[in-house]
mmCIF file of C-alpha atoms in Angstrom:
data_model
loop_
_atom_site.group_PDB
_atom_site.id
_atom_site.type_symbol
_atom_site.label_atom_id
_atom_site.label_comp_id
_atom_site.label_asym_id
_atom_site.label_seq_id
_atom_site.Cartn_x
_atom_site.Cartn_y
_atom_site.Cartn_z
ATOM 1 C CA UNK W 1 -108.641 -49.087 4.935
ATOM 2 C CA UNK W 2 -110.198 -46.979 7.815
ATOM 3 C CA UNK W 3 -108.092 -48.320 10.520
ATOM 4 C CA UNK W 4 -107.141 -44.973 12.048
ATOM 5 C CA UNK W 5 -111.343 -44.543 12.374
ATOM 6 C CA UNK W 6 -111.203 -41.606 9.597
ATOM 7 C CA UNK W 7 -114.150 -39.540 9.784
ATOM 8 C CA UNK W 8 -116.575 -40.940 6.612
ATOM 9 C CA UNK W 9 -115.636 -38.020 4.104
ATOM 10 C CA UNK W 10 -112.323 -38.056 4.478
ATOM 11 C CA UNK W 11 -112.424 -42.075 4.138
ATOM 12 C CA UNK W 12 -114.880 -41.574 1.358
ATOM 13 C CA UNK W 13 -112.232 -39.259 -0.639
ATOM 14 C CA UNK W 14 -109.023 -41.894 -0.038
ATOM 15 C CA UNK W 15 -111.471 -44.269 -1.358
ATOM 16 C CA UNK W 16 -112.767 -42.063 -4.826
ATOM 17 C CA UNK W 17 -108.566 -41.328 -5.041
ATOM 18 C CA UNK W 18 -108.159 -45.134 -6.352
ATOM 19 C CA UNK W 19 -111.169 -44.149 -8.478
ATOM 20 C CA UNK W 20 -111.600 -41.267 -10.866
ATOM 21 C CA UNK W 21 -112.104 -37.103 -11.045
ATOM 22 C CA UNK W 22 -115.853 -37.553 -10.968
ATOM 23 C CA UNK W 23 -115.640 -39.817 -7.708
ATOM 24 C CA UNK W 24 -113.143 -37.495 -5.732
ATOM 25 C CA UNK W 25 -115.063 -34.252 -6.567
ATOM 26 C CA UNK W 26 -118.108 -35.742 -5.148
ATOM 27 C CA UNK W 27 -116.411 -35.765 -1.330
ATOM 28 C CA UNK W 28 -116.617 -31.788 -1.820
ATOM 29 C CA UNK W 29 -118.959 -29.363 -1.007
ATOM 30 C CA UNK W 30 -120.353 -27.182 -3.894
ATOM 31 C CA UNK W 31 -117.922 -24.564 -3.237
ATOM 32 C CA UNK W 32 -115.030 -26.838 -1.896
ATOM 33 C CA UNK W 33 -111.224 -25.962 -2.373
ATOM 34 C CA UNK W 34 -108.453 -27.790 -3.348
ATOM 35 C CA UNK W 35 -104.611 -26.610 -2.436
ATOM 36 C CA UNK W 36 -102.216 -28.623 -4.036
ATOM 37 C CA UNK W 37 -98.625 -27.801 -6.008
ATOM 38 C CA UNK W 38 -99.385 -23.891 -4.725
ATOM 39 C CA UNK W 39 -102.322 -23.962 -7.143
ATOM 40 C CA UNK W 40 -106.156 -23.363 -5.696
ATOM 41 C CA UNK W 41 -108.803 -25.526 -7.318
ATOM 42 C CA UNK W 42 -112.221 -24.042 -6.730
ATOM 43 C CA UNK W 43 -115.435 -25.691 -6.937
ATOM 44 C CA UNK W 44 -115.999 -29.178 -8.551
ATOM 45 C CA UNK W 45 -115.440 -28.414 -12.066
ATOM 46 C CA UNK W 46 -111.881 -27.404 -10.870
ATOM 47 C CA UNK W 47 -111.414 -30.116 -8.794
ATOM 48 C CA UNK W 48 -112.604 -32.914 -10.810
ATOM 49 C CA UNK W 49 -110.114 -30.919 -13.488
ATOM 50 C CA UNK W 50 -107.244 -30.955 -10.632
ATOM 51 C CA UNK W 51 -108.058 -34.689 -10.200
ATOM 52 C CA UNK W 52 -107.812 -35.685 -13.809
ATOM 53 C CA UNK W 53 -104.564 -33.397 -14.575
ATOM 54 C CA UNK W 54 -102.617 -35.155 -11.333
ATOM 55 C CA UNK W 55 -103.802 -38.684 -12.758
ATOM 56 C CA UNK W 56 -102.331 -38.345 -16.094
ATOM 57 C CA UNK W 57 -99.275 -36.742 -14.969
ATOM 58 C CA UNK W 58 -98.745 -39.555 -12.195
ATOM 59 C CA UNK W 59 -100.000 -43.242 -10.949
ATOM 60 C CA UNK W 60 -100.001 -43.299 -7.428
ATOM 61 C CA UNK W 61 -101.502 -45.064 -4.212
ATOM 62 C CA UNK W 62 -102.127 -42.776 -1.038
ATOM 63 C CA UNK W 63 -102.207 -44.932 2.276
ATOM 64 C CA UNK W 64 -102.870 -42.859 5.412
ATOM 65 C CA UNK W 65 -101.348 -43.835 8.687
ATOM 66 C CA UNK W 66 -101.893 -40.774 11.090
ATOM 67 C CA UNK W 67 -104.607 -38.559 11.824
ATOM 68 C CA UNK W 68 -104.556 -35.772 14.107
ATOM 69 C CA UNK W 69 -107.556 -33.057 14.747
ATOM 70 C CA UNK W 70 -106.451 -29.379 15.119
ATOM 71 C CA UNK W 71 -109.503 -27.207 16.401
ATOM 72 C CA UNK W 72 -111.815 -27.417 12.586
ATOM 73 C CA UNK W 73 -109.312 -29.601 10.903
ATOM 74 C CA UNK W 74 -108.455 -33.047 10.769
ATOM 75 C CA UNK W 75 -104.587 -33.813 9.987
ATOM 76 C CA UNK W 76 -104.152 -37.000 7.699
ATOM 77 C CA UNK W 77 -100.595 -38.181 6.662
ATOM 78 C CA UNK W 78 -100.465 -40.386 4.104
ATOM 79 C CA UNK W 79 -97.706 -42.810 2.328
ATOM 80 C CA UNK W 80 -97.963 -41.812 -1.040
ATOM 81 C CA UNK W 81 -95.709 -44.128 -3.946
ATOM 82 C CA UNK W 82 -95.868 -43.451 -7.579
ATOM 83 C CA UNK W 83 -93.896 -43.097 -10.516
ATOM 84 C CA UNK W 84 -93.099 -39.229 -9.486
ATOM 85 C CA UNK W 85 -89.843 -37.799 -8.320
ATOM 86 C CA UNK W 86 -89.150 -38.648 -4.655
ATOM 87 C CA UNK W 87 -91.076 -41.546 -4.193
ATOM 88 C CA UNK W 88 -92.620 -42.513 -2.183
ATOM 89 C CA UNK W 89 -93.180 -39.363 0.037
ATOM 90 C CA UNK W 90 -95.201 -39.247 3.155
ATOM 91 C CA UNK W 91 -97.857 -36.082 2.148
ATOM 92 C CA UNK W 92 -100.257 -34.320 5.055
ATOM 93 C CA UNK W 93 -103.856 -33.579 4.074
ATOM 94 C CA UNK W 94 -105.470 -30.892 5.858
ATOM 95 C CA UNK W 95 -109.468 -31.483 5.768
ATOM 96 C CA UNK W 96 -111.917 -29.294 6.780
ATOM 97 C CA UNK W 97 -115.320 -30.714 6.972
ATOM 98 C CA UNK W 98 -118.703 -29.035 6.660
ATOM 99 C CA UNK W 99 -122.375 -30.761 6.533
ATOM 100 C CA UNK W 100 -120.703 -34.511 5.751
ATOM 101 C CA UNK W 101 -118.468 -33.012 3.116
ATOM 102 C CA UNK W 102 -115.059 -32.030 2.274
ATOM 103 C CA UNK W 103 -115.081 -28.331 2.218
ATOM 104 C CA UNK W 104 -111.237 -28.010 1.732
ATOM 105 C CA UNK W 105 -108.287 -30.059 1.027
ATOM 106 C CA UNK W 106 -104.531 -29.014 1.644
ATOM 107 C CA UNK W 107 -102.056 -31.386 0.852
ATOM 108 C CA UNK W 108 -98.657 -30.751 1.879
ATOM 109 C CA UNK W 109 -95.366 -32.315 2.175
#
């Protein structure tokens, strides 16, 4: 899957997305942050919680295809196709990174 030569956490967190809330909330620092649907998700309680709220609403599979760096953070757009309205949709994830871990997550259309 790392094709595009992701740096390892972001690869790491496409990888714990096919797996579950406990996996993806792992990739984050302590205090990491989650933007998603204009809602913040703050720490890994709330992102595990974010994780396991989007998975019942929605089966999905993410597959990036473009990464771009912009000064602190990397720019990943990714096919996403599910059983949600408007699929598939390509979505952009904005990572920033800190000590080998996702520190915060923005995912955009």
């Amino acid at each position: 899957m790392n094709d595009l030569n992701l740096p390892e956490p972001i690869a790491a967190y496409f990888d714990a997305d096919t797996q579950d809330a406990q996996a993806v909330a792992r990739c984050f620092t302590t205090d990491g942050l989650v933007l998603d649907e204009g809602k913040t998700h703050s720490g890994l309680a709330a992102i595990a919680a974010w994780k396991t709220d989007s998975s019942a609403k929605y089966t999905y599979t993410a597959k990036p295809h473009t990464l771009e760096k912009q000064e602190r953070t990397y720019i990943v757009t990714a096919r996403v196709a599910g059983n949600f309205p408007g699929s598939p949709v390509d979505l952009r994830y904005g990572f920033t990174l800190e000590r080998g871990k996702i520190a915060t997550l923005e995912i955009a259309p």
